[in-house]
Coordinates of N, CA and C in Angstrom, one line a residue:
Chain A
D1 N -14.0 5.0 -9.7 CA -12.8 4.3 -9.0 C -12.9 2.8 -9.3
I2 N -11.7 2.2 -9.4 CA -11.6 0.8 -9.7 C -11.7 0.1 -8.3
Q3 N -12.6 -0.9 -8.2 CA -12.8 -1.7 -7.0 C -12.1 -3.0 -7.2
M4 N -11.4 -3.4 -6.1 CA -10.7 -4.7 -6.1 C -11.3 -5.6 -5.0
T5 N -11.7 -6.8 -5.4 CA -12.4 -7.7 -4.5 C -11.5 -9.0 -4.5
Q6 N -11.1 -9.3 -3.2 CA -10.3 -10.5 -3.0 C -11.2 -11.6 -2.5
S7 N -10.9 -12.9 -2.8 CA -11.5 -14.0 -2.2 C -10.5 -15.1 -2.0
P8 N -10.7 -15.9 -0.9 CA -11.6 -15.6 0.2 C -11.1 -14.5 1.1
S9 N -11.9 -14.0 2.0 CA -11.5 -13.0 2.9 C -10.6 -13.6 4.0
S10 N -10.8 -14.9 4.3 CA -10.0 -15.5 5.2 C -9.9 -17.0 4.8
L11 N -8.8 -17.7 5.3 CA -8.5 -19.0 4.7 C -7.7 -19.7 5.8
S12 N -8.1 -20.9 6.1 CA -7.2 -21.7 7.0 C -6.5 -22.9 6.2
A13 N -5.3 -23.0 6.4 CA -4.5 -24.0 5.7 C -3.4 -24.5 6.6
S14 N -2.8 -25.7 6.0 CA -1.7 -26.3 6.8 C -0.4 -26.1 6.1
V15 N 0.7 -26.2 6.9 CA 2.0 -26.2 6.3 C 2.1 -27.3 5.2
G16 N 2.6 -26.8 4.0 CA 2.7 -27.8 2.9 C 1.5 -27.7 1.9
D17 N 0.5 -27.0 2.3 CA -0.6 -26.9 1.4 C -0.4 -26.0 0.2
R18 N -1.1 -26.1 -0.8 CA -1.0 -25.2 -2.0 C -2.3 -24.3 -1.8
V19 N -2.0 -23.0 -1.8 CA -3.0 -22.0 -1.5 C -3.2 -21.0 -2.7
I20 N -4.4 -20.7 -3.1 CA -4.7 -19.8 -4.2 C -5.6 -18.7 -3.6
I21 N -5.2 -17.4 -3.8 CA -5.9 -16.3 -3.5 C -6.3 -15.6 -4.8
T22 N -7.6 -15.2 -4.9 CA -8.0 -14.5 -6.1 C -8.3 -13.1 -5.9
C23 N -8.2 -12.3 -6.9 CA -8.4 -10.8 -6.9 C -9.1 -10.4 -8.2
R24 N -10.2 -9.8 -8.0 CA -11.0 -9.4 -9.2 C -11.1 -7.9 -9.3
A25 N -10.8 -7.2 -10.4 CA -11.0 -5.8 -10.6 C -12.3 -5.5 -11.2
S26 N -12.9 -4.3 -10.9 CA -14.2 -3.9 -11.4 C -14.1 -3.6 -12.9
Q27 N -12.9 -3.4 -13.4 CA -12.8 -3.1 -14.8 C -11.3 -3.6 -15.2
S28 N -11.1 -3.7 -16.4 CA -9.8 -4.1 -16.9 C -8.6 -3.2 -16.3
I29 N -7.6 -3.9 -15.8 CA -6.4 -3.1 -15.3 C -5.1 -3.5 -15.9
N30 N -5.3 -4.0 -17.1 CA -4.1 -4.4 -17.9 C -3.2 -5.3 -17.0
N31 N -1.9 -4.9 -16.8 CA -1.0 -5.8 -16.0 C -0.6 -5.0 -14.7
Y32 N -1.4 -4.0 -14.3 CA -1.0 -3.2 -13.2 C -1.6 -3.7 -11.9
L33 N -1.0 -4.9 -11.6 CA -1.6 -5.7 -10.4 C -0.4 -6.2 -9.6
N34 N -0.5 -5.9 -8.3 CA 0.6 -6.2 -7.4 C 0.0 -7.0 -6.2
W35 N 0.9 -7.7 -5.5 CA 0.5 -8.4 -4.3 C 1.5 -8.1 -3.2
Y36 N 0.9 -7.9 -2.0 CA 1.7 -7.6 -0.8 C 1.3 -8.5 0.3
Q37 N 2.3 -8.8 1.2 CA 2.1 -9.6 2.4 C 2.3 -8.7 3.6
Q38 N 1.4 -8.8 4.6 CA 1.5 -8.1 5.9 C 1.4 -9.0 7.1
K39 N 2.4 -9.0 7.9 CA 2.3 -9.7 9.2 C 1.8 -8.7 10.3
P40 N 1.2 -9.3 11.3 CA 0.7 -8.4 12.4 C 1.7 -7.4 12.9
G41 N 1.4 -6.2 13.0 CA 2.3 -5.2 13.6 C 3.4 -4.8 12.7
K42 N 3.5 -5.4 11.4 CA 4.5 -5.1 10.5 C 4.1 -4.3 9.3
V43 N 5.0 -3.8 8.6 CA 4.8 -3.0 7.4 C 4.5 -3.9 6.2
P44 N 3.6 -3.6 5.3 CA 3.4 -4.5 4.1 C 4.7 -4.7 3.3
K45 N 4.8 -5.8 2.7 CA 6.0 -6.2 2.0 C 5.6 -6.6 0.6
L46 N 6.2 -6.1 -0.4 CA 5.9 -6.4 -1.8 C 6.4 -7.8 -2.1
L47 N 5.5 -8.6 -2.7 CA 5.8 -10.0 -3.1 C 6.0 -10.0 -4.6
I48 N 4.9 -9.6 -5.3 CA 4.8 -9.7 -6.8 C 4.3 -8.4 -7.4
Y49 N 4.9 -8.0 -8.5 CA 4.4 -6.8 -9.2 C 4.2 -7.1 -10.7
S50 N 3.4 -6.3 -11.3 CA 3.0 -6.5 -12.7 C 2.6 -7.9 -13.0
V51 N 1.6 -8.4 -12.1 CA 0.9 -9.7 -12.2 C 1.8 -10.8 -11.8
S52 N 3.0 -10.9 -12.4 CA 3.7 -12.2 -12.2 C 5.2 -12.0 -11.9
S53 N 5.7 -10.8 -11.8 CA 7.1 -10.5 -11.6 C 7.4 -10.7 -10.1
L54 N 8.3 -11.6 -9.7 CA 8.6 -11.9 -8.3 C 9.7 -10.8 -7.9
K55 N 9.4 -10.2 -6.8 CA 10.4 -9.2 -6.3 C 11.6 -10.0 -5.8
S56 N 12.8 -9.4 -6.1 CA 14.0 -10.1 -5.7 C 14.0 -10.4 -4.2
G57 N 14.4 -11.7 -3.9 CA 14.5 -12.1 -2.5 C 13.2 -12.8 -2.1
V58 N 12.1 -12.7 -2.8 CA 10.9 -13.4 -2.4 C 11.0 -14.9 -2.8
P59 N 10.6 -15.8 -2.0 CA 10.8 -17.2 -2.3 C 10.0 -17.6 -3.6
S60 N 10.5 -18.6 -4.4 CA 9.8 -19.0 -5.6 C 8.5 -19.7 -5.4
R61 N 8.2 -20.1 -4.2 CA 6.9 -20.7 -4.0 C 5.7 -19.8 -4.1
F62 N 6.1 -18.5 -4.2 CA 5.0 -17.4 -4.5 C 5.0 -17.2 -6.0
S63 N 3.8 -17.2 -6.6 CA 3.6 -16.9 -8.0 C 2.4 -16.1 -8.3
G64 N 2.3 -15.4 -9.3 CA 1.1 -14.7 -9.7 C 0.8 -14.9 -11.1
S65 N -0.5 -14.8 -11.4 CA -1.0 -14.9 -12.8 C -2.3 -14.2 -13.0
G66 N -2.7 -14.1 -14.2 CA -4.0 -13.5 -14.5 C -3.8 -12.4 -15.6
S67 N -5.0 -11.9 -16.0 CA -5.0 -10.8 -16.9 C -6.4 -10.1 -16.9
G68 N -6.4 -8.9 -17.4 CA -7.7 -8.2 -17.6 C -8.3 -7.8 -16.2
T69 N -9.2 -8.6 -15.7 CA -9.8 -8.3 -14.4 C -9.6 -9.4 -13.4
D70 N -9.1 -10.5 -13.7 CA -9.0 -11.6 -12.9 C -7.6 -12.1 -12.6
F71 N -7.1 -12.2 -11.3 CA -5.8 -12.5 -11.0 C -5.7 -13.4 -9.8
T72 N -4.6 -14.1 -9.7 CA -4.4 -15.0 -8.6 C -3.0 -14.9 -8.1
L73 N -2.9 -15.2 -6.8 CA -1.6 -15.4 -6.1 C -1.6 -16.8 -5.6
T74 N -0.6 -17.5 -5.9 CA -0.4 -18.9 -5.5 C 0.8 -19.1 -4.6
I75 N 0.6 -19.8 -3.5 CA 1.7 -20.2 -2.7 C 1.7 -21.8 -2.8
S76 N 2.8 -22.3 -3.4 CA 2.8 -23.7 -3.8 C 2.9 -24.6 -2.7
S77 N 3.7 -24.3 -1.7 CA 3.8 -25.1 -0.5 C 4.0 -24.2 0.8
L78 N 2.9 -24.1 1.5 CA 2.9 -23.1 2.6 C 4.0 -23.4 3.6
Q79 N 4.7 -22.4 4.0 CA 5.6 -22.5 5.1 C 5.1 -21.7 6.3
P80 N 5.6 -22.0 7.5 CA 5.2 -21.4 8.7 C 5.2 -19.9 8.6
E81 N 6.2 -19.3 8.0 CA 6.3 -17.8 7.9 C 5.4 -17.2 6.9
D82 N 4.6 -18.0 6.2 CA 3.7 -17.4 5.2 C 2.3 -17.1 5.8
F83 N 2.1 -17.4 7.0 CA 0.8 -17.1 7.6 C 0.7 -15.6 7.9
A84 N -0.1 -14.9 7.2 CA -0.2 -13.4 7.1 C -1.4 -13.0 6.4
T85 N -1.5 -11.7 6.2 CA -2.6 -11.2 5.4 C -2.0 -10.7 4.1
Y86 N -2.7 -11.0 3.0 CA -2.3 -10.7 1.6 C -3.2 -9.7 1.0
Y87 N -2.6 -8.7 0.3 CA -3.4 -7.7 -0.3 C -3.0 -7.6 -1.8
C88 N -4.0 -7.5 -2.7 CA -3.8 -7.2 -4.1 C -3.9 -5.7 -4.2
Q89 N -3.3 -5.1 -5.2 CA -3.3 -3.7 -5.4 C -3.4 -3.4 -7.0
Q90 N -4.2 -2.5 -7.4 CA -4.2 -2.1 -8.7 C -3.6 -0.7 -8.8
T91 N -2.8 -0.4 -9.8 CA -2.2 0.9 -10.0 C -2.4 1.4 -11.5
Y92 N -3.5 0.8 -12.1 CA -3.9 1.3 -13.4 C -4.5 2.6 -13.4
R93 N -5.3 2.9 -12.4 CA -5.9 4.2 -12.2 C -5.6 4.6 -10.7
T94 N -4.7 5.5 -10.5 CA -4.1 5.8 -9.2 C -3.9 4.5 -8.5
M95 N -4.6 4.2 -7.4 CA -4.2 3.0 -6.6 C -5.5 2.6 -5.8
T96 N -5.7 1.3 -5.7 CA -6.7 0.7 -4.9 C -6.3 -0.7 -4.4
F97 N -6.5 -1.0 -3.2 CA -6.2 -2.3 -2.6 C -7.4 -3.1 -2.5
G98 N -7.2 -4.4 -2.5 CA -8.3 -5.3 -2.1 C -8.4 -5.3 -0.6
Q99 N -9.5 -5.9 -0.1 CA -9.8 -5.9 1.3 C -8.9 -6.7 2.1
G100 N -8.1 -7.6 1.5 CA -7.2 -8.4 2.2 C -7.7 -9.9 2.4
T101 N -6.8 -10.8 2.4 CA -7.1 -12.2 2.7 C -6.2 -12.7 3.9
R102 N -6.9 -13.0 4.9 CA -6.1 -13.5 6.1 C -5.9 -15.0 6.0
L103 N -4.6 -15.3 6.0 CA -4.2 -16.8 5.9 C -3.8 -17.2 7.3
E104 N -4.6 -18.2 7.8 CA -4.4 -18.7 9.2 C -4.0 -20.1 9.1
I105 N -3.4 -20.5 10.2 CA -2.9 -21.9 10.4 C -4.1 -22.8 10.8
K106 N -4.3 -23.9 10.1 CA -5.3 -24.8 10.3 C -5.0 -25.7 11.6
Chain B
Q1 N 21.7 4.0 4.9 CA 20.6 3.0 5.1 C 19.3 3.5 4.3
V2 N 18.7 2.6 3.5 CA 17.6 3.0 2.8 C 16.4 2.9 3.7
Q3 N 15.8 4.1 3.9 CA 14.6 4.1 4.8 C 13.7 5.3 4.7
L4 N 12.5 5.2 5.1 CA 11.6 6.3 5.2 C 11.1 6.4 6.7
V5 N 11.1 7.5 7.2 CA 10.8 7.7 8.7 C 9.7 8.8 8.8
E6 N 8.5 8.4 9.3 CA 7.4 9.3 9.4 C 7.5 9.9 10.9
S7 N 6.8 11.0 11.0 CA 6.6 11.6 12.3 C 5.4 12.6 12.2
G8 N 5.0 13.0 13.4 CA 3.9 14.0 13.4 C 2.5 13.4 13.9
G9 N 2.5 12.1 14.0 CA 1.2 11.5 14.5 C 0.9 11.9 15.9
G10 N -0.3 11.6 16.3 CA -0.7 11.8 17.7 C -2.2 11.9 17.8
L11 N -2.7 12.4 19.0 CA -4.1 12.5 19.3 C -4.6 13.9 19.0
V12 N -5.7 13.9 18.2 CA -6.2 15.2 17.8 C -7.7 15.1 17.9
K13 N -8.4 16.3 18.3 CA -9.8 16.3 18.3 C -10.5 16.4 17.0
P14 N -11.7 15.9 16.9 CA -12.4 16.0 15.6 C -12.5 17.5 15.2
G15 N -12.3 17.7 13.9 CA -12.2 19.1 13.4 C -10.8 19.7 13.4
G16 N -9.9 19.0 14.1 CA -8.6 19.5 14.3 C -7.7 19.3 13.1
S17 N -6.4 19.7 13.2 CA -5.4 19.5 12.1 C -4.2 18.9 12.7
L18 N -3.4 18.3 11.7 CA -2.2 17.6 12.0 C -1.3 17.6 10.8
R19 N -0.1 17.7 10.9 CA 0.9 17.7 9.8 C 1.8 16.5 9.9
L20 N 1.8 15.6 9.0 CA 2.7 14.5 9.0 C 3.9 14.8 8.2
S21 N 5.0 14.3 8.6 CA 6.3 14.4 7.9 C 6.9 13.1 7.6
C22 N 7.7 13.0 6.6 CA 8.4 11.8 6.2 C 9.7 12.2 5.6
I23 N 10.8 11.6 6.2 CA 12.2 11.9 5.7 C 12.7 10.6 5.1
G24 N 13.2 10.8 3.8 CA 13.8 9.7 3.2 C 15.3 9.7 3.2
S25 N 16.0 8.6 3.4 CA 17.4 8.5 3.4 C 17.9 7.3 2.6
G26 N 19.0 7.4 2.0 CA 19.6 6.4 1.2 C 18.9 6.1 -0.1
I27 N 18.0 7.1 -0.5 CA 17.3 6.9 -1.8 C 17.5 8.3 -2.5
D28 N 17.2 8.2 -3.9 CA 17.2 9.4 -4.7 C 15.8 10.0 -4.6
F29 N 15.6 10.6 -3.4 CA 14.2 11.1 -3.1 C 13.7 12.1 -4.1
S30 N 14.5 12.9 -4.7 CA 14.0 13.9 -5.6 C 13.6 13.3 -7.0
D31 N 13.9 12.0 -7.2 CA 13.5 11.4 -8.5 C 12.3 10.5 -8.2
D32 N 11.9 10.3 -7.0 CA 10.8 9.4 -6.7 C 9.5 9.9 -6.5
Y33 N 8.5 9.2 -7.0 CA 7.0 9.4 -6.7 C 6.8 8.9 -5.3
M34 N 6.1 9.7 -4.6 CA 5.8 9.3 -3.2 C 4.3 9.3 -2.9
T35 N 3.9 8.4 -1.9 CA 2.5 8.3 -1.6 C 2.3 8.2 -0.1
W36 N 1.1 8.5 0.3 CA 0.6 8.2 1.7 C -0.5 7.2 1.6
I37 N -0.3 6.2 2.4 CA -1.3 5.1 2.5 C -1.6 4.9 4.0
R38 N -2.9 4.7 4.3 CA -3.3 4.5 5.7 C -3.9 3.2 6.0
Q39 N -3.9 2.8 7.3 CA -4.5 1.6 7.7 C -5.2 1.8 9.0
A40 N -6.5 1.8 9.0 CA -7.3 1.9 10.3 C -7.1 0.7 11.1
P41 N -7.2 0.8 12.4 CA -7.0 -0.3 13.3 C -7.8 -1.6 12.9
G42 N -7.1 -2.7 12.7 CA -7.7 -3.9 12.3 C -8.3 -4.0 10.9
K43 N -8.0 -2.9 10.1 CA -8.6 -2.9 8.7 C -7.4 -3.0 7.7
G44 N -8.0 -2.8 6.4 CA -7.0 -3.0 5.3 C -6.3 -1.7 4.9
L45 N -5.6 -1.7 3.8 CA -4.8 -0.6 3.4 C -5.7 0.3 2.5
E46 N -5.5 1.6 2.7 CA -6.3 2.6 1.9 C -5.3 3.6 1.4
Y47 N -5.3 3.8 0.0 CA -4.6 4.8 -0.6 C -5.2 6.2 -0.2
I48 N -4.3 7.1 0.1 CA -4.7 8.5 0.4 C -4.3 9.5 -0.7
S49 N -3.0 9.5 -1.1 CA -2.6 10.5 -2.1 C -1.2 10.2 -2.6
Y50 N -0.9 10.7 -3.8 CA 0.5 10.6 -4.3 C 0.9 11.9 -4.9
I51 N 2.2 12.1 -5.0 CA 2.8 13.3 -5.6 C 4.0 12.8 -6.4
S52 N 4.1 13.4 -7.6 CA 5.2 13.1 -8.5 C 6.5 13.8 -8.0
S53 N 7.6 13.4 -8.6 CA 8.9 13.8 -8.1 C 9.1 15.3 -8.1
A54 N 8.5 16.0 -9.1 CA 8.7 17.5 -9.2 C 7.4 18.2 -8.7
S55 N 6.5 17.4 -8.1 CA 5.2 18.0 -7.6 C 4.3 18.4 -8.7
T56 N 4.5 18.0 -9.8 CA 3.6 18.4 -10.9 C 2.4 17.6 -11.1
N57 N 2.4 16.4 -10.6 CA 1.2 15.6 -10.5 C 0.8 15.2 -9.1
I58 N -0.4 15.5 -8.7 CA -0.9 15.2 -7.4 C -2.2 14.7 -7.5
N59 N -2.5 13.7 -6.6 CA -3.8 13.0 -6.7 C -4.3 12.7 -5.2
Y60 N -5.5 12.7 -5.0 CA -6.1 12.4 -3.7 C -7.2 11.4 -3.8
A61 N -7.4 10.6 -2.8 CA -8.6 9.8 -2.7 C -9.8 10.7 -2.4
E62 N -10.9 10.2 -2.8 CA -12.2 11.0 -2.6 C -12.4 11.3 -1.1
S63 N -12.0 10.3 -0.3 CA -12.3 10.3 1.1 C -11.5 11.5 1.8
V64 N -10.5 12.0 1.2 CA -9.7 13.1 1.9 C -9.6 14.3 1.0
K65 N -10.2 14.3 -0.2 CA -10.1 15.5 -1.1 C -10.7 16.7 -0.5
G66 N -9.9 17.8 -0.5 CA -10.4 19.0 0.0 C -10.1 19.2 1.5
R67 N -9.6 18.1 2.2 CA -9.2 18.2 3.6 C -7.7 18.0 3.8
F68 N -7.1 17.2 3.0 CA -5.7 16.8 3.1 C -4.9 17.4 1.9
T69 N -3.7 17.8 2.2 CA -2.8 18.3 1.2 C -1.4 17.7 1.3
I70 N -1.0 17.1 0.2 CA 0.3 16.5 0.1 C 1.4 17.5 -0.5
S71 N 2.6 17.4 0.0 CA 3.6 18.3 -0.5 C 5.0 17.7 -0.2
R72 N 6.0 18.2 -0.9 CA 7.3 17.7 -0.7 C 8.3 18.8 -0.7
D73 N 9.5 18.5 -0.1 CA 10.6 19.4 -0.3 C 11.8 18.6 -0.6
N74 N 12.2 18.6 -1.9 CA 13.2 17.6 -2.3 C 14.6 18.1 -1.7
A75 N 14.8 19.3 -1.5 CA 16.0 19.7 -0.8 C 16.2 19.1 0.5
E76 N 15.1 18.9 1.2 CA 15.1 18.3 2.5 C 14.8 16.8 2.5
N77 N 14.7 16.2 1.4 CA 14.3 14.8 1.3 C 13.0 14.5 2.1
S78 N 12.1 15.5 2.1 CA 10.9 15.4 2.9 C 9.6 15.4 2.2
L79 N 8.7 14.6 2.7 CA 7.3 14.4 2.2 C 6.4 14.9 3.4
Y80 N 5.3 15.6 3.0 CA 4.4 16.1 4.0 C 2.9 15.7 3.7
L81 N 2.1 15.6 4.8 CA 0.6 15.5 4.6 C 0.0 16.4 5.6
Q82 N -0.5 17.5 5.1 CA -1.3 18.4 6.0 C -2.8 17.9 6.0
M83 N -3.2 17.6 7.2 CA -4.6 17.0 7.4 C -5.4 18.0 8.2
N84 N -6.5 18.5 7.6 CA -7.4 19.4 8.2 C -8.8 18.8 8.4
S85 N -9.6 19.4 9.2 CA -11.0 18.9 9.3 C -11.0 17.4 9.6
L86 N -10.2 17.0 10.6 CA -10.1 15.6 10.8 C -11.3 15.0 11.4
R87 N -11.6 13.7 11.1 CA -12.8 13.0 11.5 C -12.4 11.7 12.2
G88 N -13.3 11.1 12.9 CA -13.0 9.9 13.6 C -12.5 8.8 12.6
E89 N -13.1 8.8 11.4 CA -12.7 7.8 10.5 C -11.4 8.0 9.8
D90 N -10.7 9.1 10.2 CA -9.3 9.3 9.7 C -8.3 8.6 10.7
T91 N -8.8 8.1 11.8 CA -7.9 7.3 12.8 C -7.3 6.2 12.1
A92 N -6.0 6.1 12.0 CA -5.2 5.1 11.3 C -3.8 5.2 11.5
V93 N -3.0 4.2 11.1 CA -1.6 4.3 10.9 C -1.4 4.9 9.5
Y94 N -0.6 6.0 9.4 CA -0.3 6.6 8.2 C 1.1 6.2 7.7
Y95 N 1.2 5.6 6.5 CA 2.5 5.1 6.0 C 2.9 6.1 4.9
C96 N 4.1 6.5 4.9 CA 4.8 7.1 3.7 C 5.4 6.0 2.9
A97 N 5.3 6.1 1.6 CA 5.9 5.0 0.8 C 6.4 5.6 -0.5
R98 N 7.3 4.8 -1.1 CA 7.9 5.2 -2.4 C 7.2 4.3 -3.5
M99 N 6.8 5.0 -4.6 CA 6.3 4.3 -5.8 C 7.4 4.2 -6.8
V100 N 7.4 3.0 -7.5 CA 8.4 2.7 -8.5 C 7.6 2.2 -9.7
H101 N 8.2 2.5 -10.9 CA 7.6 1.9 -12.1 C 8.5 1.0 -12.8
D102 N 8.0 -0.2 -13.0 CA 8.7 -1.3 -13.8 C 7.6 -2.1 -14.4
N103 N 7.3 -1.8 -15.6 CA 6.1 -2.4 -16.3 C 4.7 -1.9 -15.7
C104 N 4.7 -1.7 -14.4 CA 3.6 -1.1 -13.7 C 4.1 -0.4 -12.5
W105 N 3.2 0.4 -11.9 CA 3.6 1.1 -10.6 C 3.4 0.2 -9.5
F106 N 4.3 0.3 -8.5 CA 4.1 -0.5 -7.2 C 4.8 0.3 -6.1
V107 N 4.5 -0.2 -4.9 CA 5.2 0.4 -3.7 C 6.3 -0.5 -3.3
D108 N 7.6 -0.1 -3.3 CA 8.6 -0.9 -2.9 C 9.3 -0.6 -1.6
L109 N 9.0 0.6 -1.0 CA 9.6 1.0 0.2 C 8.6 1.7 1.1
W110 N 8.4 1.2 2.3 CA 7.4 1.8 3.3 C 8.2 2.3 4.5
G111 N 7.6 3.4 5.0 CA 8.0 3.8 6.4 C 7.4 2.9 7.4
Q112 N 7.7 3.1 8.7 CA 7.3 2.3 9.7 C 5.8 2.7 10.2
G113 N 5.4 3.9 9.7 CA 4.1 4.3 10.0 C 4.0 5.2 11.2
T114 N 3.0 6.1 11.2 CA 2.8 7.0 12.4 C 1.3 7.0 12.7
L115 N 0.9 6.8 13.9 CA -0.5 6.6 14.3 C -1.1 8.0 14.5
V116 N -2.3 8.2 13.8 CA -3.1 9.3 14.1 C -4.4 8.9 14.7
T117 N -4.7 9.4 15.8 CA -6.0 9.1 16.5 C -6.9 10.4 16.6
V118 N -8.0 10.3 16.0 CA -8.9 11.4 16.1 C -10.0 11.1 17.1
S119 N -10.1 11.8 18.2 CA -11.0 11.5 19.2 C -11.2 12.7 20.2
S120 N -12.4 12.8 20.7 CA -12.6 13.9 21.7 C -12.3 13.5 23.1

């Protein structure tokens, strides 16, 4: 199985900050890397698919990059509604999620 | 309205069985790959199983292989998860979700989830 490791596991930041979350795969996963946002009590929401493609309707302050085994999710200027947990997901070999990164208000 | 609606969750004793259902509406259900994903209380997302549109490809996570069975009825726009030999660690919210391929596979539509609690 392909393991996905996110860092950090939690992060405190302020509105307006630039935030970077990283995700590392245990082997190369080509471009089969997606990012989801989940707020407490809510269903996960797709933000980015195939490393860097922004889902329609997702604000442009979200962006993704990377290749091979190392990927990043960047939020360019944090907004109050961005405080949530973020998950990376590989679908190169079935499906695996990272453990999540909890983004909290500083 | 485009949605997935799960049902069938509840409280079950260890070793017991439960069958989850998911009905899709507003989507071309018979063309879609579907998956079950779960989330234990306070924990992250865990892939359980997927099934191809015509049920020709099926896959399970190691944690449920041999105990859970995924199936679908395209005529009824329905997805199922038969769960046997349930354990405490199976306690979770179970999400039915649709998989889509556009350069890579991803989940673009989730149900609201149904809670399964395994406890004596």
